[in-house]
PDB file of C-alpha atoms in Angstrom:
ATOM      1  CA  MET A   7      -7.020 -91.251  10.522  1.00  0.00           C
ATOM      2  CA  LYS A   8      -3.364 -90.516   9.894  1.00  0.00           C
ATOM      3  CA  MET A   9      -1.223 -93.469   8.990  1.00  0.00           C
ATOM      4  CA  LYS A  10       2.516 -93.923   8.787  1.00  0.00           C
ATOM      5  CA  HIS A  11       3.332 -97.372   7.480  1.00  0.00           C
ATOM      6  CA  CYS A  12       6.220 -99.565   8.486  1.00  0.00           C
ATOM      7  CA  ARG A  13       6.950-102.401   6.048  1.00  0.00           C
ATOM      8  CA  LEU A  14       8.840-105.129   7.826  1.00  0.00           C
ATOM      9  CA  PHE A  15       7.406-108.483   6.821  1.00  0.00           C
ATOM     10  CA  LEU A  16       5.798-107.863   3.493  1.00  0.00           C
ATOM     11  CA  SER A  17       8.578-107.932   1.031  1.00  0.00           C
ATOM     12  CA  VAL A  18       7.028-105.082  -0.753  1.00  0.00           C
ATOM     13  CA  PRO A  19       8.818-103.290   1.927  1.00  0.00           C
ATOM     14  CA  PHE A  20       7.308-101.362  -0.932  1.00  0.00           C
ATOM     15  CA  LEU A  21       3.779 -99.995  -0.997  1.00  0.00           C
ATOM     16  CA  ALA A  22       3.251 -96.732  -2.799  1.00  0.00           C
ATOM     17  CA  SER A  23       2.756 -94.562   0.298  1.00  0.00           C
ATOM     18  CA  ALA A  24       5.208 -96.283   2.566  1.00  0.00           C
ATOM     19  CA  GLU A  25       7.520 -93.324   3.171  1.00  0.00           C
ATOM     20  CA  ILE A  26       5.065 -90.517   3.958  1.00  0.00           C
ATOM     21  CA  GLN A  27       1.922 -89.975   6.020  1.00  0.00           C
ATOM     22  CA  ASN A  28      -1.480 -90.044   4.354  1.00  0.00           C
ATOM     23  CA  GLU A  29      -5.028 -89.212   5.330  1.00  0.00           C
ATOM     24  CA  ILE A  30      -7.052 -92.381   4.675  1.00  0.00           C
ATOM     25  CA  PRO A  31     -10.757 -92.183   5.572  1.00  0.00           C
ATOM     26  CA  LEU A  32     -11.262 -95.806   6.687  1.00  0.00           C
ATOM     27  CA  GLY A  33      -7.630 -96.768   7.126  1.00  0.00           C
ATOM     28  CA  ILE A  34      -7.621 -99.502   4.461  1.00  0.00           C
ATOM     29  CA  GLU A  35      -4.992 -99.738   1.735  1.00  0.00           C
ATOM     30  CA  ALA A  36      -5.195-102.113  -1.245  1.00  0.00           C
ATOM     31  CA  VAL A  37      -2.297-102.517  -3.678  1.00  0.00           C
ATOM     32  CA  THR A  38      -1.737-104.641  -6.743  1.00  0.00           C
ATOM     33  CA  GLY A  39       1.542-104.723  -8.607  1.00  0.00           C
ATOM     34  CA  TYR A  40       3.957-106.309 -11.040  1.00  0.00           C
ATOM     35  CA  ARG A  41       7.742-106.727 -10.833  1.00  0.00           C
ATOM     36  CA  THR A  42      10.228-108.249 -13.247  1.00  0.00           C
ATOM     37  CA  GLU A  43      11.991-110.157 -10.445  1.00  0.00           C
ATOM     38  CA  TYR A  44      11.111-110.912  -6.830  1.00  0.00           C
ATOM     39  CA  VAL A  45      14.130-110.597  -4.527  1.00  0.00           C
ATOM     40  CA  HIS A  46      13.496-111.474  -0.880  1.00  0.00           C
ATOM     41  CA  ARG A  47      16.280-110.809   1.648  1.00  0.00           C
ATOM     42  CA  GLY A  48      18.913-110.996  -1.052  1.00  0.00           C
ATOM     43  CA  PHE A  49      17.579-114.223  -2.624  1.00  0.00           C
ATOM     44  CA  LYS A  50      15.966-114.200  -6.056  1.00  0.00           C
ATOM     45  CA  LEU A  51      12.789-116.283  -5.743  1.00  0.00           C
ATOM     46  CA  ALA A  52      10.871-115.684  -8.982  1.00  0.00           C
ATOM     47  CA  ASP A  53      10.415-113.755 -12.247  1.00  0.00           C
ATOM     48  CA  ASP A  54       7.396-111.853 -13.576  1.00  0.00           C
ATOM     49  CA  VAL A  55       5.643-111.614 -10.224  1.00  0.00           C
ATOM     50  CA  PHE A  56       2.126-110.245  -9.764  1.00  0.00           C
ATOM     51  CA  ASP A  57       0.974-109.487  -6.224  1.00  0.00           C
ATOM     52  CA  PHE A  58      -1.988-108.189  -4.274  1.00  0.00           C
ATOM     53  CA  GLN A  59      -1.793-106.631  -0.804  1.00  0.00           C
ATOM     54  CA  LEU A  60      -4.292-105.424   1.757  1.00  0.00           C
ATOM     55  CA  GLN A  61      -3.346-103.506   4.890  1.00  0.00           C
ATOM     56  CA  SER A  62      -5.002-101.500   7.647  1.00  0.00           C
ATOM     57  CA  GLU A  63      -4.172 -99.793  10.930  1.00  0.00           C
ATOM     58  CA  VAL A  64      -5.896 -99.456  14.289  1.00  0.00           C
ATOM     59  CA  VAL A  65      -4.858 -96.449  16.379  1.00  0.00           C
ATOM     60  CA  LEU A  66      -4.971 -97.317  20.084  1.00  0.00           C
ATOM     61  CA  SER A  67      -3.729 -93.976  21.461  1.00  0.00           C
ATOM     62  CA  ASP A  68      -1.571 -91.008  20.480  1.00  0.00           C
ATOM     63  CA  GLU A  69       1.485 -93.276  20.743  1.00  0.00           C
ATOM     64  CA  TRP A  70       0.331 -96.873  20.179  1.00  0.00           C
ATOM     65  CA  SER A  71      -1.060 -98.486  17.034  1.00  0.00           C
ATOM     66  CA  ILE A  72      -1.451-101.879  15.376  1.00  0.00           C
ATOM     67  CA  ASN A  73      -0.826-102.498  11.676  1.00  0.00           C
ATOM     68  CA  PHE A  74      -2.024-105.710  10.090  1.00  0.00           C
ATOM     69  CA  GLY A  75      -2.407-107.098   6.618  1.00  0.00           C
ATOM     70  CA  GLY A  76      -1.549-109.767   4.099  1.00  0.00           C
ATOM     71  CA  TRP A  77      -0.277-110.341   0.605  1.00  0.00           C
ATOM     72  CA  TYR A  78      -0.434-112.935  -2.143  1.00  0.00           C
ATOM     73  CA  ALA A  79       2.099-113.195  -4.979  1.00  0.00           C
ATOM     74  CA  THR A  80       2.468-115.494  -7.946  1.00  0.00           C
ATOM     75  CA  GLY A  81       5.157-115.807 -10.586  1.00  0.00           C
ATOM     76  CA  THR A  82       7.545-118.175 -12.332  1.00  0.00           C
ATOM     77  CA  ASN A  83      10.571-119.943 -10.835  1.00  0.00           C
ATOM     78  CA  LYS A  84      12.679-121.556 -13.561  1.00  0.00           C
ATOM     79  CA  ASN A  85      10.264-124.130 -15.011  1.00  0.00           C
ATOM     80  CA  SER A  86       7.800-124.144 -12.106  1.00  0.00           C
ATOM     81  CA  ASP A  87       5.148-121.866 -10.662  1.00  0.00           C
ATOM     82  CA  PHE A  88       5.956-119.756  -7.620  1.00  0.00           C
ATOM     83  CA  SER A  89       3.509-118.409  -5.047  1.00  0.00           C
ATOM     84  CA  GLU A  90       3.624-116.832  -1.619  1.00  0.00           C
ATOM     85  CA  THR A  91       0.886-116.095   0.903  1.00  0.00           C
ATOM     86  CA  SER A  92       1.863-113.919   3.858  1.00  0.00           C
ATOM     87  CA  GLY A  93       0.326-112.040   6.756  1.00  0.00           C
ATOM     88  CA  PHE A  94       1.577-109.842   9.579  1.00  0.00           C
ATOM     89  CA  VAL A  95       0.665-107.936  12.740  1.00  0.00           C
ATOM     90  CA  ASP A  96       2.853-105.008  13.766  1.00  0.00           C
ATOM     91  CA  PHE A  97       2.627-103.394  17.236  1.00  0.00           C
ATOM     92  CA  ARG A  98       4.174 -99.913  17.092  1.00  0.00           C
ATOM     93  CA  TYR A  99       5.006 -97.076  19.506  1.00  0.00           C
ATOM     94  CA  ASP A 100       5.467 -93.627  17.928  1.00  0.00           C
ATOM     95  CA  GLN A 101       7.219 -90.515  19.157  1.00  0.00           C
ATOM     96  CA  LYS A 102       8.283 -87.427  17.223  1.00  0.00           C
ATOM     97  CA  ALA A 103      11.930 -88.488  17.140  1.00  0.00           C
ATOM     98  CA  TYR A 104      11.505 -92.258  16.756  1.00  0.00           C
ATOM     99  CA  SER A 105       9.224 -95.269  16.327  1.00  0.00           C
ATOM    100  CA  ALA A 106       9.746 -98.729  17.796  1.00  0.00           C
ATOM    101  CA  GLY A 107       7.846-101.975  17.920  1.00  0.00           C
ATOM    102  CA  ILE A 108       7.655-105.669  17.309  1.00  0.00           C
ATOM    103  CA  ALA A 109       6.283-107.478  14.267  1.00  0.00           C
ATOM    104  CA  LEU A 110       4.856-110.984  13.965  1.00  0.00           C
ATOM    105  CA  GLY A 111       4.139-112.649  10.646  1.00  0.00           C
ATOM    106  CA  PHE A 112       3.856-115.870   8.669  1.00  0.00           C
ATOM    107  CA  ARG A 113       4.845-116.950   5.158  1.00  0.00           C
ATOM    108  CA  ASP A 114       3.628-119.857   3.043  1.00  0.00           C
ATOM    109  CA  PHE A 115       5.813-120.583  -0.019  1.00  0.00           C
ATOM    110  CA  THR A 116       5.514-122.960  -2.985  1.00  0.00           C
ATOM    111  CA  ASP A 117       8.303-123.937  -5.403  1.00  0.00           C
ATOM    112  CA  THR A 118      11.177-122.082  -3.745  1.00  0.00           C
ATOM    113  CA  LEU A 119      14.117-122.865  -1.474  1.00  0.00           C
ATOM    114  CA  PHE A 120      12.432-120.853   1.294  1.00  0.00           C
ATOM    115  CA  ARG A 121      10.414-122.893   3.781  1.00  0.00           C
ATOM    116  CA  ASP A 122       7.095-121.903   5.352  1.00  0.00           C
ATOM    117  CA  ALA A 123       7.770-119.853   8.454  1.00  0.00           C
ATOM    118  CA  VAL A 124       6.589-117.836  11.404  1.00  0.00           C
ATOM    119  CA  GLU A 125       8.639-114.662  11.845  1.00  0.00           C
ATOM    120  CA  VAL A 126       9.046-112.341  14.815  1.00  0.00           C
ATOM    121  CA  GLY A 127      11.362-109.489  15.670  1.00  0.00           C
ATOM    122  CA  PRO A 128      11.857-105.947  16.976  1.00  0.00           C
ATOM    123  CA  TYR A 129      12.588-102.774  15.018  1.00  0.00           C
ATOM    124  CA  TYR A 130      13.563 -99.178  15.717  1.00  0.00           C
ATOM    125  CA  SER A 131      13.237 -96.170  13.366  1.00  0.00           C
ATOM    126  CA  TRP A 132      14.985 -92.876  14.011  1.00  0.00           C
ATOM    127  CA  HIS A 133      13.229 -89.941  12.338  1.00  0.00           C
ATOM    128  CA  MET A 134      16.204 -87.794  11.429  1.00  0.00           C
ATOM    129  CA  SER A 135      13.931 -85.227   9.753  1.00  0.00           C
ATOM    130  CA  GLU A 136      10.525 -85.018   8.113  1.00  0.00           C
ATOM    131  CA  ASP A 137      12.038 -86.576   5.001  1.00  0.00           C
ATOM    132  CA  VAL A 138      14.600 -89.071   6.375  1.00  0.00           C
ATOM    133  CA  ASP A 139      14.200 -92.219   8.503  1.00  0.00           C
ATOM    134  CA  VAL A 140      16.888 -94.679   9.597  1.00  0.00           C
ATOM    135  CA  THR A 141      15.588 -98.135  10.552  1.00  0.00           C
ATOM    136  CA  PHE A 142      17.178-101.087  12.342  1.00  0.00           C
ATOM    137  CA  ALA A 143      15.311-104.423  12.320  1.00  0.00           C
ATOM    138  CA  LEU A 144      16.035-107.958  13.494  1.00  0.00           C
ATOM    139  CA  THR A 145      13.855-110.934  12.542  1.00  0.00           C
ATOM    140  CA  TYR A 146      13.896-114.581  13.592  1.00  0.00           C
ATOM    141  CA  ASP A 147      12.712-116.854  10.754  1.00  0.00           C
ATOM    142  CA  SER A 148      11.454-120.265  11.960  1.00  0.00           C
ATOM    143  CA  GLY A 149      11.694-121.721   8.456  1.00  0.00           C
ATOM    144  CA  ALA A 150      15.397-120.976   8.211  1.00  0.00           C
ATOM    145  CA  GLN A 151      15.815-121.372  11.990  1.00  0.00           C
ATOM    146  CA  ALA A 152      18.048-118.333  11.784  1.00  0.00           C
ATOM    147  CA  TRP A 153      18.228-114.550  12.224  1.00  0.00           C
ATOM    148  CA  TYR A 154      18.053-111.840   9.572  1.00  0.00           C
ATOM    149  CA  GLY A 155      19.002-108.234  10.367  1.00  0.00           C
ATOM    150  CA  LYS A 156      19.021-105.048   8.321  1.00  0.00           C
ATOM    151  CA  THR A 157      19.816-101.353   8.521  1.00  0.00           C
ATOM    152  CA  GLU A 158      18.261 -98.998   6.006  1.00  0.00           C
ATOM    153  CA  ILE A 159      17.793 -95.304   5.335  1.00  0.00           C
ATOM    154  CA  ALA A 160      14.706 -93.971   3.545  1.00  0.00           C
ATOM    155  CA  TRP A 161      14.223 -90.521   2.028  1.00  0.00           C
ATOM    156  CA  SER A 162      11.097 -89.051   0.464  1.00  0.00           C
ATOM    157  CA  LYS A 163      10.289 -85.669  -1.040  1.00  0.00           C
ATOM    158  CA  VAL A 164       6.921 -84.213  -1.973  1.00  0.00           C
ATOM    159  CA  LEU A 165       7.144 -82.771  -5.484  1.00  0.00           C
ATOM    160  CA  SER A 166       3.604 -81.422  -5.759  1.00  0.00           C
ATOM    161  CA  ASP A 167       0.164 -81.977  -4.263  1.00  0.00           C
ATOM    162  CA  LYS A 168      -0.124 -85.004  -6.578  1.00  0.00           C
ATOM    163  CA  SER A 169       3.323 -86.581  -6.561  1.00  0.00           C
ATOM    164  CA  PHE A 170       6.377 -87.511  -4.521  1.00  0.00           C
ATOM    165  CA  ILE A 171       9.654 -89.376  -4.958  1.00  0.00           C
ATOM    166  CA  SER A 172      11.106 -91.941  -2.552  1.00  0.00           C
ATOM    167  CA  THR A 173      14.466 -93.664  -2.208  1.00  0.00           C
ATOM    168  CA  LEU A 174      15.712 -96.405   0.095  1.00  0.00           C
ATOM    169  CA  ALA A 175      19.144 -97.957   0.645  1.00  0.00           C
ATOM    170  CA  GLY A 176      20.334-100.527   3.134  1.00  0.00           C
ATOM    171  CA  ILE A 177      22.500-103.471   4.041  1.00  0.00           C
ATOM    172  CA  SER A 178      21.611-106.825   5.614  1.00  0.00           C
ATOM    173  CA  ILE A 179      23.409-109.363   7.772  1.00  0.00           C
ATOM    174  CA  VAL A 180      22.473-112.996   8.438  1.00  0.00           C
ATOM    175  CA  ASP A 181      23.377-115.836  10.790  1.00  0.00           C
ATOM    176  CA  ASP A 182      23.453-119.204   8.965  1.00  0.00           C
ATOM    177  CA  TYR A 183      20.478-118.113   6.852  1.00  0.00           C
ATOM    178  CA  TYR A 184      19.847-120.653   4.071  1.00  0.00           C
ATOM    179  CA  GLY A 185      23.573-121.297   3.814  1.00  0.00           C
ATOM    180  CA  ARG A 186      24.682-117.677   4.148  1.00  0.00           C
ATOM    181  CA  ASP A 187      26.490-116.130   7.083  1.00  0.00           C
ATOM    182  CA  GLY A 188      27.678-112.583   7.766  1.00  0.00           C
ATOM    183  CA  LEU A 189      27.085-109.714   5.345  1.00  0.00           C
ATOM    184  CA  ASN A 190      24.266-110.718   2.989  1.00  0.00           C
ATOM    185  CA  ASP A 191      23.340-107.981   0.506  1.00  0.00           C
ATOM    186  CA  ALA A 192      23.230-104.252  -0.141  1.00  0.00           C
ATOM    187  CA  PHE A 193      19.874-103.142  -1.501  1.00  0.00           C
ATOM    188  CA  GLY A 194      18.192-100.044  -2.848  1.00  0.00           C
ATOM    189  CA  ARG A 195      15.042 -98.728  -4.479  1.00  0.00           C
ATOM    190  CA  ILE A 196      13.774 -95.546  -6.091  1.00  0.00           C
ATOM    191  CA  SER A 197      10.108 -94.877  -6.823  1.00  0.00           C
ATOM    192  CA  TYR A 198       7.884 -92.112  -8.125  1.00  0.00           C
ATOM    193  CA  THR A 199       4.265 -91.873  -6.984  1.00  0.00           C
ATOM    194  CA  TYR A 200       1.601 -89.951  -8.866  1.00  0.00           C
ATOM    195  CA  LYS A 201      -1.835 -89.378  -7.367  1.00  0.00           C
ATOM    196  CA  VAL A 202      -4.281 -90.202 -10.164  1.00  0.00           C
ATOM    197  CA  ALA A 203      -7.309 -89.351  -8.001  1.00  0.00           C
ATOM    198  CA  GLN A 204      -8.020 -88.512  -4.361  1.00  0.00           C
ATOM    199  CA  ASN A 205      -7.623 -92.140  -3.250  1.00  0.00           C
ATOM    200  CA  VAL A 206      -5.815 -93.690  -6.233  1.00  0.00           C
ATOM    201  CA  SER A 207      -2.088 -93.607  -7.003  1.00  0.00           C
ATOM    202  CA  LEU A 208       0.372 -95.178  -9.450  1.00  0.00           C
ATOM    203  CA  THR A 209       3.997 -95.909  -8.556  1.00  0.00           C
ATOM    204  CA  PRO A 210       6.688 -97.133 -10.978  1.00  0.00           C
ATOM    205  CA  PHE A 211       9.909 -98.237  -9.285  1.00  0.00           C
ATOM    206  CA  LEU A 212      13.427 -99.584  -9.832  1.00  0.00           C
ATOM    207  CA  GLY A 213      15.298-101.695  -7.307  1.00  0.00           C
ATOM    208  CA  THR A 214      18.527-103.596  -6.859  1.00  0.00           C
ATOM    209  CA  SER A 215      20.095-106.205  -4.608  1.00  0.00           C
ATOM    210  CA  LEU A 216      23.878-106.594  -4.647  1.00  0.00           C
ATOM    211  CA  GLY A 217      25.013-109.909  -3.212  1.00  0.00           C
ATOM    212  CA  LEU A 218      27.806-109.600  -0.638  1.00  0.00           C
ATOM    213  CA  ASP A 219      27.994-113.251   0.400  1.00  0.00           C
ATOM    214  CA  GLU A 220      26.961-114.552  -3.041  1.00  0.00           C
ATOM    215  CA  PRO A 221      27.949-111.943  -5.711  1.00  0.00           C
ATOM    216  CA  GLU A 222      26.203-113.900  -8.463  1.00  0.00           C
ATOM    217  CA  GLU A 223      22.903-113.101  -6.753  1.00  0.00           C
ATOM    218  CA  SER A 224      23.199-109.403  -7.687  1.00  0.00           C
ATOM    219  CA  THR A 225      20.185-108.232  -9.657  1.00  0.00           C
ATOM    220  CA  LEU A 226      18.324-105.211 -11.001  1.00  0.00           C
ATOM    221  CA  PHE A 227      14.523-105.211 -11.248  1.00  0.00           C
ATOM    222  CA  GLY A 228      11.620-102.887 -11.951  1.00  0.00           C
ATOM    223  CA  GLY A 229       7.882-102.778 -11.617  1.00  0.00           C
ATOM    224  CA  VAL A 230       4.788-100.758 -10.831  1.00  0.00           C
ATOM    225  CA  TRP A 231       2.193-100.585  -8.010  1.00  0.00           C
ATOM    226  CA  PHE A 232      -1.420 -99.494  -8.295  1.00  0.00           C
ATOM    227  CA  GLU A 233      -2.813 -98.373  -4.947  1.00  0.00           C
ATOM    228  CA  VAL A 234      -6.332 -97.591  -3.737  1.00  0.00           C
ATOM    229  CA  THR A 235      -7.139 -96.299  -0.244  1.00  0.00           C
ATOM    230  CA  PHE A 236     -10.510 -96.406   1.505  1.00  0.00           C
TER     231      PHE A 236
END
């Protein structure tokens, strides 16, 4: 089964194999990771975050597929404990030149300004080349009772049969989203993935979020993912 993942709801818009296609025997992907700071849609929610994610895909036809999964994260938020439990279902239509779909998800937060929410929204990805994708996504967040939109470009390059490098850069816009309106943040990430074994990989990464509405929210963070596929 060939899988191309689209990370829209899980804030780890970030799994180790997210930017390239992989052969996964059973179509199940498990990831655990650590990051120095957790930044979600331009808002810093916690420090020293550990997370676990599980995702799979069901191929319905040559064009249609369903991705689904969930994630749990825990960390520290000032003097309190932070946690998040999330899940999503993503209905996707693929063509050589583009992918499009709609994603539905939920989030359950503790000790953060973000409220529990159901999220839904469309997305469109233009495959400029084998290595470059440009994605547009719009999400309605019931917790904020507001819209969040983003445009991002992702590039990946295979370095060897055991490793590849990935980069991502984008900008987001919001409509009365937790007190913010208009341009929200510019964000980016660079990661290096090394295939430790046939179905095991390790990915260190660096990321940033530069606040456009709230400049003091600008931050730089790092971390690592450990991924196993089945």
